[in-house]
Short mmCIF file of C-alpha atoms in Angstrom, two decimals:
data_model
loop_
_atom_site.label_atom_id
_atom_site.label_comp_id
_atom_site.label_asym_id
_atom_site.label_seq_id
_atom_site.Cartn_x
_atom_site.Cartn_y
_atom_site.Cartn_z
CA MET C 1 -88.72 -38.73 -4.88
CA ASN C 2 -87.39 -40.88 -2.39
CA VAL C 3 -85.11 -39.15 0.11
CA GLU C 4 -82.42 -41.58 1.64
CA LEU C 5 -80.10 -40.75 4.25
CA PHE C 6 -76.48 -40.59 2.60
CA ILE C 7 -74.47 -39.92 5.96
CA ASP C 8 -75.43 -40.20 9.36
CA SER C 9 -73.06 -37.30 10.40
CA ARG C 10 -75.45 -35.75 12.99
CA SER C 11 -73.44 -32.47 12.45
CA THR C 12 -74.48 -29.61 14.70
CA LEU C 13 -74.52 -27.00 11.62
CA GLY C 14 -74.13 -28.87 8.49
CA GLU C 15 -73.56 -26.81 5.15
CA GLY C 16 -71.48 -26.27 2.29
CA PRO C 17 -72.32 -29.38 0.39
CA CYS C 18 -69.80 -29.74 -2.46
CA TYR C 19 -69.37 -32.71 -5.25
CA ASN C 20 -65.78 -32.58 -6.64
CA GLN C 21 -66.15 -34.74 -9.86
CA MET C 22 -62.21 -34.56 -10.30
CA LYS C 23 -61.80 -37.13 -7.48
CA ASP C 24 -65.41 -38.48 -7.12
CA GLU C 25 -65.35 -37.02 -3.74
CA PHE C 26 -68.02 -35.34 -1.45
CA TYR C 27 -67.49 -32.55 0.86
CA TRP C 28 -69.72 -31.22 3.49
CA VAL C 29 -68.63 -28.87 6.67
CA ASP C 30 -70.32 -28.71 10.26
CA ILE C 31 -69.68 -24.99 10.93
CA LEU C 32 -69.86 -24.96 14.68
CA GLU C 33 -68.00 -28.42 15.40
CA LYS C 34 -65.05 -26.64 13.24
CA LYS C 35 -64.78 -29.89 10.98
CA ILE C 36 -64.89 -30.59 7.13
CA GLY C 37 -66.06 -34.14 6.16
CA ILE C 38 -64.82 -35.98 2.90
CA TYR C 39 -66.66 -39.01 1.54
CA SER C 40 -64.89 -41.13 -1.12
CA PHE C 41 -67.07 -42.61 -3.71
CA LYS C 42 -64.38 -45.14 -4.60
CA THR C 43 -63.39 -46.61 -1.23
CA LYS C 44 -67.24 -45.59 0.42
CA GLN C 45 -64.98 -44.18 3.37
CA ILE C 46 -65.35 -40.94 5.42
CA SER C 47 -62.66 -38.89 6.74
CA TYR C 48 -62.63 -35.53 8.67
CA ILE C 49 -60.39 -32.59 8.67
CA THR C 50 -60.80 -30.83 12.11
CA LEU C 51 -59.76 -27.01 12.24
CA ASN C 52 -59.14 -24.36 15.21
CA SER C 53 -62.20 -22.24 13.85
CA TYR C 54 -65.59 -22.20 12.65
CA VAL C 55 -65.47 -23.02 8.92
CA GLY C 56 -68.45 -21.79 6.74
CA THR C 57 -67.57 -23.46 3.31
CA VAL C 58 -65.19 -25.62 1.33
CA ALA C 59 -64.38 -26.37 -2.33
CA PRO C 60 -61.89 -28.03 -4.44
CA ARG C 61 -58.81 -26.20 -5.75
CA GLU C 62 -57.95 -27.15 -9.42
CA LYS C 63 -54.07 -27.31 -8.06
CA GLY C 64 -54.93 -29.60 -5.53
CA GLY C 65 -56.10 -29.78 -2.37
CA LEU C 66 -59.15 -27.31 -1.19
CA ILE C 67 -60.08 -23.79 -0.55
CA ALA C 68 -61.94 -22.96 2.62
CA ALA C 69 -63.91 -19.90 4.15
CA LEU C 70 -63.07 -19.98 7.78
CA GLN C 71 -64.04 -17.71 10.98
CA ASP C 72 -61.11 -15.30 10.12
CA GLY C 73 -60.83 -15.68 6.42
CA LEU C 74 -59.84 -17.72 3.27
CA TYR C 75 -57.33 -20.65 3.26
CA PHE C 76 -56.02 -23.17 1.50
CA ILE C 77 -56.21 -26.68 2.99
CA ASP C 78 -54.24 -29.55 2.21
CA GLU C 79 -56.29 -32.32 2.40
CA TYR C 80 -53.57 -35.09 3.20
CA THR C 81 -51.45 -33.16 5.72
CA LYS C 82 -54.41 -31.20 6.83
CA GLU C 83 -52.03 -28.03 7.14
CA VAL C 84 -53.96 -24.70 6.48
CA HIS C 85 -52.36 -21.60 4.71
CA GLN C 86 -54.31 -18.19 5.04
CA ILE C 87 -54.86 -16.43 1.79
CA THR C 88 -56.67 -13.41 2.94
CA ASP C 89 -58.65 -11.72 5.96
CA PRO C 90 -60.82 -8.94 4.21
CA GLU C 91 -62.45 -8.10 7.65
CA PRO C 92 -59.40 -7.82 10.25
CA GLU C 93 -61.39 -5.28 12.32
CA GLN C 94 -64.51 -7.09 12.47
CA HIS C 95 -64.21 -9.66 14.94
CA SER C 96 -67.86 -10.60 15.73
CA ASN C 97 -68.38 -11.66 12.25
CA ARG C 98 -67.54 -14.92 10.79
CA PHE C 99 -67.73 -16.61 7.20
CA ASN C 100 -70.72 -18.63 5.88
CA ASP C 101 -71.58 -19.95 2.87
CA GLY C 102 -69.34 -19.76 -0.58
CA LYS C 103 -68.57 -21.57 -3.73
CA CYS C 104 -66.71 -21.08 -7.06
CA ASP C 105 -68.17 -19.48 -10.16
CA PRO C 106 -67.49 -20.92 -13.61
CA GLU C 107 -64.72 -19.11 -14.08
CA GLY C 108 -63.13 -20.74 -11.01
CA ARG C 109 -63.11 -17.65 -8.51
CA PHE C 110 -63.93 -18.36 -5.07
CA TRP C 111 -67.15 -16.50 -3.84
CA ALA C 112 -67.79 -16.46 0.34
CA GLY C 113 -69.95 -14.25 2.33
CA THR C 114 -70.01 -13.10 6.04
CA MET C 115 -72.53 -12.84 8.99
CA ASP C 116 -72.74 -11.35 12.26
CA GLY C 117 -72.20 -14.34 14.80
CA GLU C 118 -75.09 -13.69 16.76
CA GLU C 119 -77.27 -13.13 13.76
CA LYS C 120 -78.40 -9.74 14.78
CA LYS C 121 -76.79 -7.10 12.67
CA THR C 122 -76.39 -6.38 8.92
CA THR C 123 -72.42 -6.26 9.06
CA GLY C 124 -72.15 -8.96 6.60
CA SER C 125 -70.72 -9.04 3.07
CA LEU C 126 -70.42 -10.93 0.11
CA TYR C 127 -66.42 -11.17 -1.45
CA CYS C 128 -64.93 -12.42 -4.45
CA LEU C 129 -61.30 -14.06 -4.50
CA ASP C 130 -60.04 -13.92 -7.95
CA THR C 131 -57.82 -16.19 -9.58
CA ASP C 132 -54.76 -13.71 -8.86
CA LEU C 133 -55.79 -13.85 -5.03
CA ASN C 134 -56.72 -10.39 -4.86
CA VAL C 135 -60.13 -10.31 -2.99
CA GLU C 136 -62.92 -7.70 -3.48
CA ARG C 137 -66.11 -6.86 -1.50
CA LYS C 138 -69.14 -7.39 -3.87
CA ILE C 139 -72.08 -6.68 -1.46
CA ASP C 140 -72.38 -5.17 1.95
CA ASN C 141 -75.01 -4.68 4.51
CA VAL C 142 -75.79 -8.36 4.49
CA GLY C 143 -77.82 -10.27 7.48
CA ILE C 144 -76.72 -13.86 6.85
CA SER C 145 -74.97 -14.28 3.63
CA ASN C 146 -75.95 -17.94 1.99
CA GLY C 147 -76.66 -19.38 -1.27
CA LEU C 148 -75.03 -18.60 -4.33
CA ALA C 149 -75.59 -20.06 -8.24
CA TRP C 150 -74.40 -18.88 -11.51
CA TYR C 151 -76.51 -19.48 -14.94
CA ASN C 152 -75.84 -17.73 -18.02
CA ASP C 153 -75.31 -14.25 -17.06
CA TRP C 154 -76.63 -14.18 -14.07
CA MET C 155 -75.51 -14.66 -10.48
CA TYR C 156 -78.10 -15.45 -7.62
CA PHE C 157 -77.54 -14.76 -4.18
CA ILE C 158 -79.48 -15.40 -0.91
CA ASP C 159 -79.52 -13.05 1.94
CA THR C 160 -81.76 -15.40 4.30
CA PRO C 161 -83.37 -12.55 6.50
CA THR C 162 -84.75 -10.87 3.53
CA MET C 163 -86.51 -14.09 2.55
CA LYS C 164 -85.41 -13.39 -1.03
CA VAL C 165 -83.36 -14.64 -3.80
CA LEU C 166 -81.63 -11.80 -5.99
CA ARG C 167 -80.66 -12.14 -9.44
CA TYR C 168 -77.52 -10.08 -10.44
CA ASP C 169 -76.33 -9.41 -14.08
CA TYR C 170 -72.79 -10.99 -13.76
CA ASP C 171 -69.85 -10.35 -15.99
CA SER C 172 -67.92 -13.43 -16.19
CA SER C 173 -64.89 -11.47 -17.71
CA THR C 174 -64.61 -9.09 -14.64
CA SER C 175 -66.81 -10.48 -12.16
CA LYS C 176 -68.71 -7.51 -11.93
CA ILE C 177 -72.33 -8.03 -10.80
CA SER C 178 -75.22 -5.27 -11.17
CA ASN C 179 -78.85 -4.46 -11.54
CA PRO C 180 -80.23 -6.72 -8.81
CA LYS C 181 -83.93 -7.81 -9.06
CA THR C 182 -85.93 -10.40 -6.96
CA ALA C 183 -86.19 -13.63 -8.53
CA VAL C 184 -87.84 -15.63 -5.74
CA GLU C 185 -89.50 -14.66 -2.62
CA PHE C 186 -90.33 -16.94 0.22
CA PRO C 187 -93.68 -16.74 1.62
CA GLN C 188 -94.23 -16.88 5.42
CA GLY C 189 -94.57 -20.16 7.12
CA VAL C 190 -92.15 -22.29 4.93
CA GLY C 191 -89.07 -21.51 6.65
CA PHE C 192 -86.01 -19.53 5.83
CA PRO C 193 -84.03 -19.59 2.31
CA ASP C 194 -80.46 -20.82 3.02
CA GLY C 195 -78.31 -22.99 0.61
CA MET C 196 -79.05 -23.04 -3.09
CA THR C 197 -77.90 -24.61 -6.16
CA VAL C 198 -79.08 -24.59 -9.93
CA ASP C 199 -79.81 -27.39 -12.54
CA GLU C 200 -79.16 -27.38 -16.37
CA ASP C 201 -82.34 -25.75 -17.13
CA GLY C 202 -81.62 -22.62 -14.96
CA MET C 203 -84.14 -23.90 -12.24
CA LEU C 204 -83.12 -22.90 -8.66
CA TRP C 205 -83.17 -25.62 -5.68
CA ILE C 206 -83.36 -23.80 -2.27
CA ALA C 207 -83.03 -25.32 0.97
CA HIS C 208 -85.73 -24.67 3.76
CA PHE C 209 -84.32 -24.02 7.30
CA ALA C 210 -86.90 -24.35 9.68
CA GLY C 211 -88.78 -25.83 6.59
CA PHE C 212 -88.16 -29.65 6.18
CA GLY C 213 -86.85 -29.68 2.75
CA VAL C 214 -85.77 -28.30 -0.55
CA SER C 215 -87.86 -26.32 -3.40
CA ARG C 216 -87.43 -26.00 -6.74
CA TRP C 217 -88.20 -22.81 -8.20
CA ASN C 218 -88.45 -21.19 -11.61
CA PRO C 219 -86.79 -17.72 -11.47
CA TYR C 220 -88.13 -16.09 -14.55
CA THR C 221 -91.72 -16.46 -13.34
CA LYS C 222 -91.24 -16.70 -9.61
CA GLU C 223 -93.07 -19.83 -9.45
CA GLN C 224 -92.19 -23.16 -7.34
CA LEU C 225 -92.37 -25.96 -9.33
CA GLU C 226 -91.71 -28.83 -6.83
CA PHE C 227 -91.07 -29.45 -3.27
CA ILE C 228 -88.93 -32.34 -1.77
CA GLU C 229 -89.90 -33.09 2.13
CA VAL C 230 -86.54 -34.00 4.27
CA PRO C 231 -87.14 -35.73 7.44
CA ALA C 232 -85.41 -33.05 9.29
CA PRO C 233 -86.56 -29.49 10.03
CA ASN C 234 -83.56 -27.60 9.21
CA ALA C 235 -82.35 -28.12 5.59
CA THR C 236 -79.09 -25.71 5.13
CA SER C 237 -78.16 -26.31 1.85
CA CYS C 238 -77.75 -28.56 -1.19
CA THR C 239 -75.82 -29.49 -4.38
CA PHE C 240 -75.71 -32.13 -7.42
CA GLY C 241 -73.35 -34.93 -7.71
CA GLY C 242 -73.05 -38.32 -8.70
CA LYS C 243 -72.21 -40.09 -11.99
CA ASP C 244 -75.23 -38.80 -13.58
CA HIS C 245 -75.26 -35.39 -12.00
CA ALA C 246 -78.85 -35.97 -10.92
CA ASP C 247 -78.55 -36.70 -7.27
CA LEU C 248 -79.38 -34.03 -4.90
CA PHE C 249 -77.02 -33.95 -1.66
CA ILE C 250 -78.89 -31.91 1.12
CA THR C 251 -77.19 -30.86 4.23
CA THR C 252 -79.12 -30.39 7.78
CA ALA C 253 -78.47 -28.95 10.96
CA ARG C 254 -79.31 -29.94 14.76
CA LYS C 255 -78.50 -26.62 16.01
CA GLY C 256 -81.16 -25.36 18.30
CA MET C 257 -83.29 -28.50 18.25
CA SER C 258 -84.99 -29.69 21.68
CA LYS C 259 -84.28 -33.30 23.13
CA GLU C 260 -87.99 -34.17 21.58
CA GLU C 261 -87.54 -32.48 18.46
CA LEU C 262 -84.19 -34.78 18.03
CA ASP C 263 -86.12 -37.92 19.26
CA LYS C 264 -88.70 -37.15 16.65
CA TYR C 265 -86.28 -36.32 13.89
CA PRO C 266 -82.97 -38.55 14.96
CA ASN C 267 -81.37 -38.25 11.49
CA SER C 268 -81.24 -34.33 11.88
CA GLY C 269 -77.88 -33.14 10.94
CA GLY C 270 -77.10 -35.64 8.40
CA VAL C 271 -76.83 -35.45 4.64
CA PHE C 272 -79.31 -36.68 2.63
CA LYS C 273 -79.77 -37.83 -0.84
CA VAL C 274 -82.32 -37.86 -3.54
CA ASN C 275 -82.13 -38.48 -7.39
CA THR C 276 -84.44 -35.57 -8.86
CA GLY C 277 -84.06 -37.14 -12.15
CA VAL C 278 -82.69 -33.66 -13.25
CA LYS C 279 -79.15 -32.88 -14.37
CA GLY C 280 -77.64 -30.14 -12.03
CA VAL C 281 -74.73 -28.05 -12.74
CA LEU C 282 -71.76 -29.34 -10.89
CA ASN C 283 -69.56 -27.46 -8.61
CA HIS C 284 -66.40 -25.70 -9.89
CA ALA C 285 -62.96 -25.88 -8.75
CA PHE C 286 -60.95 -22.74 -7.75
CA LYS C 287 -58.36 -21.97 -10.33
CA GLY C 288 -55.79 -19.95 -8.62
#
């Protein structure tokens, strides 16, 4: 598979890739630079929304605009005026945490997780914002809340320091999750599991932070099927998009890299693209 540089964004901590099929746009965030990037496939233009706090993830809203997880809660954002409106802050007393990864489930709820800003404590949680704007904590004692994916009656979730992907039984009518089991476990020496997506066959695609790429896994057999090498050490997340839904977009980060490493991998922090030949499950919009 031929990986190409799609956007030379040079993000400090690129994350949260999301393809909006309703508008034929691609979103990503630079968490530490407090920016949302928007690429229009129609105009081939890039625009940015700069915020006043860290932004962990973003998703389209069915009614228009965006929903995002910022440092201190969940927000609606007007894509054109760039105005922000806080929906809720589920952790008003937890000032050392920030929101990290998240996305919408097939029913249009918004899931997003928190993490300790210094990456030392398990003070993070995973939350679900329902379409009626009520928020519920689903998982606690999380180190670094990361990849999410839904397939059939399952939800997959990554807490990066555990080196595992857990599979939960998922009730789509109530959003209840239960009965966690290990679906994938990363071996030592391949980096850390970060963001994640799923294809139409139910296979998981997982970004390797400090691992130079993205792997495809069969969660039923726990076998790694493929590995796509990326010319950047820190792959952070991935999502499918494009007209045939077979393009995999991969975000990366420059955070923590030395000058020598940046000289060797100058496209670090960029968004990469590869046609996998496999159709992916598309991102969902928030229905609230």
